[in-house]
Structure formats: structure tokens, C-alpha cells
mmCIF file of C-alpha atoms in Angstrom:
data_model
loop_
_atom_site.group_PDB
_atom_site.id
_atom_site.type_symbol
_atom_site.label_atom_id
_atom_site.label_comp_id
_atom_site.label_asym_id
_atom_site.label_seq_id
_atom_site.Cartn_x
_atom_site.Cartn_y
_atom_site.Cartn_z
ATOM 1 C CA MET A 178 -94.800 -27.901 155.776
ATOM 2 C CA ASP A 179 -93.686 -24.417 156.896
ATOM 3 C CA THR A 180 -94.676 -21.463 154.757
ATOM 4 C CA ILE A 181 -92.004 -18.894 154.409
ATOM 5 C CA ASP A 182 -92.946 -15.159 154.586
ATOM 6 C CA ARG A 183 -91.437 -13.918 151.309
ATOM 7 C CA LYS A 184 -91.630 -10.336 152.437
ATOM 8 C CA ALA A 185 -89.710 -11.049 155.578
ATOM 9 C CA VAL A 186 -87.027 -12.922 153.780
ATOM 10 C CA ALA A 187 -86.780 -10.025 151.237
ATOM 11 C CA ALA A 188 -86.312 -7.668 154.101
ATOM 12 C CA LEU A 189 -83.514 -9.791 155.519
ATOM 13 C CA ASP A 190 -81.879 -10.043 152.115
ATOM 14 C CA ALA A 191 -81.960 -6.239 151.767
ATOM 15 C CA ALA A 192 -80.684 -5.639 155.292
ATOM 16 C CA ALA A 193 -77.804 -8.013 154.815
ATOM 17 C CA ALA A 194 -77.012 -6.503 151.443
ATOM 18 C CA ARG A 195 -76.941 -3.016 152.899
ATOM 19 C CA ARG A 196 -74.684 -4.156 155.695
ATOM 20 C CA ARG A 197 -72.209 -5.799 153.273
ATOM 21 C CA VAL A 198 -72.165 -2.814 151.004
ATOM 22 C CA ALA A 199 -71.674 -0.441 153.833
ATOM 23 C CA ASP A 200 -68.838 -2.488 155.244
ATOM 24 C CA LEU A 201 -67.268 -2.412 151.750
ATOM 25 C CA ASP A 202 -67.699 1.390 151.489
ATOM 26 C CA VAL A 203 -66.111 1.850 154.859
ATOM 27 C CA LEU A 204 -63.204 -0.314 154.050
ATOM 28 C CA ARG A 205 -62.602 1.608 150.797
ATOM 29 C CA ALA A 206 -62.989 4.908 152.545
ATOM 30 C CA VAL A 207 -60.383 3.947 155.265
ATOM 31 C CA VAL A 208 -57.930 2.780 152.601
ATOM 32 C CA GLU A 209 -58.507 5.947 150.609
ATOM 33 C CA ALA A 210 -57.920 8.157 153.836
ATOM 34 C CA ASN A 211 -54.828 6.120 154.585
ATOM 35 C CA ALA A 212 -53.592 6.699 151.071
ATOM 36 C CA ALA A 213 -54.078 10.358 151.607
ATOM 37 C CA ASN A 214 -51.784 10.241 154.760
ATOM 38 C CA ILE A 215 -54.667 10.824 157.190
ATOM 39 C CA THR A 216 -53.894 9.250 160.504
ATOM 40 C CA GLN A 217 -55.667 6.266 161.974
ATOM 41 C CA ARG A 218 -56.668 8.355 164.941
ATOM 42 C CA VAL A 219 -58.306 10.986 162.637
ATOM 43 C CA ILE A 220 -59.951 8.084 160.707
ATOM 44 C CA HIS A 221 -61.310 6.813 164.049
ATOM 45 C CA GLU A 222 -62.678 10.172 165.018
ATOM 46 C CA HIS A 223 -64.710 10.343 161.705
ATOM 47 C CA ILE A 224 -66.123 6.877 161.458
ATOM 48 C CA GLY A 225 -66.038 5.534 165.073
ATOM 49 C CA ILE A 226 -64.106 2.435 164.387
ATOM 50 C CA SER A 227 -61.314 1.673 166.926
ATOM 51 C CA GLN A 228 -57.686 2.231 165.862
ATOM 52 C CA PRO A 229 -56.809 -1.352 166.200
ATOM 53 C CA THR A 230 -59.696 -2.341 164.093
ATOM 54 C CA ILE A 231 -58.538 0.309 161.359
ATOM 55 C CA HIS A 232 -55.079 -1.093 161.614
ATOM 56 C CA ARG A 233 -56.437 -4.707 161.051
ATOM 57 C CA MET A 234 -58.531 -3.518 158.073
ATOM 58 C CA LEU A 235 -55.392 -1.814 156.345
ATOM 59 C CA ARG A 236 -53.244 -4.823 157.079
ATOM 60 C CA THR A 237 -55.885 -7.094 155.606
ATOM 61 C CA VAL A 238 -56.146 -5.056 152.448
ATOM 62 C CA LEU A 239 -52.371 -4.919 152.194
ATOM 63 C CA GLU A 240 -52.269 -8.752 152.270
ATOM 64 C CA ASN A 241 -55.130 -9.006 149.915
ATOM 65 C CA PRO A 242 -55.787 -5.919 147.744
ATOM 66 C CA ALA A 243 -58.317 -7.816 145.689
ATOM 67 C CA LEU A 244 -60.737 -7.269 148.626
ATOM 68 C CA LEU A 245 -61.279 -3.748 147.163
ATOM 69 C CA ASP A 246 -62.260 -5.001 143.716
ATOM 70 C CA ARG A 247 -65.741 -4.545 142.450
ATOM 71 C CA THR A 248 -67.372 -8.064 142.163
ATOM 72 C CA PRO A 249 -70.639 -9.444 140.780
ATOM 73 C CA THR A 250 -71.728 -10.019 144.354
ATOM 74 C CA GLU A 251 -71.235 -6.401 145.214
ATOM 75 C CA VAL A 252 -73.305 -5.375 142.138
ATOM 76 C CA ILE A 253 -76.103 -7.670 143.075
ATOM 77 C CA ASP A 254 -75.923 -6.467 146.778
ATOM 78 C CA ARG A 255 -76.077 -2.929 145.595
ATOM 79 C CA ARG A 256 -79.386 -3.801 143.757
ATOM 80 C CA THR A 257 -80.745 -5.780 146.711
ATOM 81 C CA ALA A 258 -79.920 -2.902 148.966
ATOM 82 C CA GLY A 259 -81.855 -0.520 146.574
ATOM 83 C CA GLN A 260 -78.724 1.484 145.569
ATOM 84 C CA ILE A 261 -79.004 0.755 141.853
ATOM 85 C CA SER A 262 -81.867 -0.312 139.607
ATOM 86 C CA ASP A 263 -82.410 -3.720 138.024
ATOM 87 C CA THR A 264 -81.530 -2.182 134.750
ATOM 88 C CA GLU A 265 -78.264 -0.862 136.099
ATOM 89 C CA MET A 266 -77.323 -4.113 137.738
ATOM 90 C CA MET A 267 -77.902 -5.986 134.464
ATOM 91 C CA GLN A 268 -76.029 -3.562 132.389
ATOM 92 C CA VAL A 269 -72.981 -4.162 134.557
ATOM 93 C CA LEU A 270 -73.381 -7.920 134.683
ATOM 94 C CA LEU A 271 -74.057 -8.255 131.028
ATOM 95 C CA GLY A 272 -70.776 -6.486 130.330
ATOM 96 C CA TRP A 273 -68.846 -8.625 132.884
ATOM 97 C CA HIS A 274 -65.805 -10.625 131.857
ATOM 98 C CA PHE A 275 -66.453 -13.566 134.016
ATOM 99 C CA THR A 276 -64.161 -16.300 135.169
ATOM 100 C CA PHE A 277 -65.154 -19.910 135.776
ATOM 101 C CA GLY A 278 -64.113 -22.132 138.690
ATOM 102 C CA ARG A 279 -61.742 -24.885 138.214
ATOM 103 C CA VAL A 280 -59.989 -27.824 139.876
ATOM 104 C CA PRO A 281 -56.218 -27.022 139.853
ATOM 105 C CA VAL A 282 -54.011 -29.628 138.180
ATOM 106 C CA SER A 283 -50.370 -30.024 139.200
ATOM 107 C CA GLY A 284 -48.134 -32.570 137.473
ATOM 108 C CA GLY A 285 -51.153 -34.126 135.642
ATOM 109 C CA VAL A 286 -52.961 -34.708 139.084
ATOM 110 C CA SER A 287 -56.132 -32.966 140.036
ATOM 111 C CA ALA A 288 -55.927 -31.303 143.327
ATOM 112 C CA ASP A 289 -58.350 -31.830 146.133
ATOM 113 C CA ALA A 290 -59.604 -28.298 145.853
ATOM 114 C CA TYR A 291 -61.757 -25.895 143.850
ATOM 115 C CA GLU A 292 -60.773 -22.394 142.762
ATOM 116 C CA PRO A 293 -63.929 -20.447 142.338
ATOM 117 C CA GLY A 294 -64.554 -17.968 139.443
ATOM 118 C CA SER A 295 -66.724 -14.977 139.360
ATOM 119 C CA TRP A 296 -69.507 -16.851 137.586
ATOM 120 C CA ASP A 297 -69.753 -18.894 140.918
ATOM 121 C CA GLU A 298 -71.001 -15.653 142.434
ATOM 122 C CA ILE A 299 -73.894 -15.495 139.876
ATOM 123 C CA GLU A 300 -74.826 -18.979 140.566
ATOM 124 C CA CYS A 301 -74.947 -18.488 144.328
ATOM 125 C CA ALA A 302 -76.968 -15.363 143.996
ATOM 126 C CA TYR A 303 -79.444 -17.148 141.897
ATOM 127 C CA TYR A 304 -79.836 -20.015 144.249
ATOM 128 C CA ARG A 305 -80.334 -17.597 147.053
ATOM 129 C CA GLY A 306 -83.132 -15.959 145.161
ATOM 130 C CA LEU A 307 -81.245 -12.647 144.436
ATOM 131 C CA LEU A 308 -81.430 -13.014 140.703
ATOM 132 C CA THR A 309 -84.663 -13.933 138.762
ATOM 133 C CA ASP A 310 -84.951 -16.684 136.327
ATOM 134 C CA ASP A 311 -85.104 -14.040 133.446
ATOM 135 C CA GLU A 312 -81.924 -12.392 134.816
ATOM 136 C CA ILE A 313 -80.040 -15.708 135.072
ATOM 137 C CA GLY A 314 -81.304 -16.650 131.659
ATOM 138 C CA ARG A 315 -80.010 -13.408 130.107
ATOM 139 C CA LEU A 316 -76.673 -13.783 131.661
ATOM 140 C CA MET A 317 -76.490 -17.351 130.601
ATOM 141 C CA GLU A 318 -77.350 -16.431 127.078
ATOM 142 C CA ARG A 319 -74.722 -13.727 126.977
ATOM 143 C CA ASN A 320 -72.039 -16.045 128.248
ATOM 144 C CA LYS A 321 -73.165 -19.198 126.540
ATOM 145 C CA ASP A 322 -69.818 -19.898 124.750
ATOM 146 C CA ALA A 323 -67.671 -19.292 127.849
ATOM 147 C CA LEU A 324 -70.128 -21.580 129.873
ATOM 148 C CA GLN A 325 -69.836 -24.217 127.323
ATOM 149 C CA GLN A 326 -66.102 -24.010 127.246
ATOM 150 C CA ALA A 327 -65.882 -24.100 131.076
ATOM 151 C CA ALA A 328 -68.115 -27.227 131.083
ATOM 152 C CA ARG A 329 -65.855 -28.941 128.437
ATOM 153 C CA SER A 330 -62.696 -28.266 130.350
ATOM 154 C CA ALA A 331 -64.070 -29.481 133.760
#
């Protein structure tokens, strides 16, 4: 059986988290600059992203403004990237108002789909090793009633 080098995997996780956080920071900066009436050409000159890419970024956010919203994944990524401490991450997540995934029902018939909630991001992070047993345990304890209600409604 292969042995995984945990240090190398942690370095991969940190590098990927830094990339995702940087991409989100750039997206937010581009949207903010655009809102301040800075031209796409000037934005290009400052961040080195092509004007067509800037245009696509702005169009994507216009179609889905929720892309700019802070998510549990972003908070966990910022910790993984070393931008915030374990304590800061847990303070944010312990205060989060989580939503829970569901199968939509229309006319009394369950759809062949699943609408994820923000709690799914917590589970995914845990299964990827980005949250410890203690961290997921604390989050589950804090959200025990909501988790039980979500399980009953499934």
C-alpha cells in the first residue's frame, strides 16, 4: 500500500487554497474598480489580466453576484493559506448561519437533483482533511438542532 507524504499533501492544499483566495481577491478588486468607473484597460494595466478576461469576469459576476459572497469554503481556504488563524476561522464558522442541502420537490414529486447548502462545504472540507475532528465536532455541536432538523426533513 502506498504511503502518502502528509507534508507534501499539506503543501498542495495550502498552494491550492492560496490560488483560490487570490483568484477571489482579484475578482472582488476588478468588480470594485469597475464600480468606481475605472476602465477595463486601466484595470488590465494594474493586474495584467487581458481586457477580454476582465470583461468575462464582470459579466460572470453580473449574472451571478453570489460569487462575491463570503462562504465557509473561503474562510477555510484563508486558514489553509495561512491568512487567518485556526481561532479566527473557528470564530467565523461557529457564528455562521448554515443552510442545508435538499432535494427540491415540485407538485409533491422529488426532483432528480440536489441543491447544496453551506453545510455541504463544511463536510467537504472535513473529508478533504481541511478540518480536524475537533473542529468538525465543535461545528456539529453548535449546529446540532439544525442538523437534526435537516436530517428529519430529508
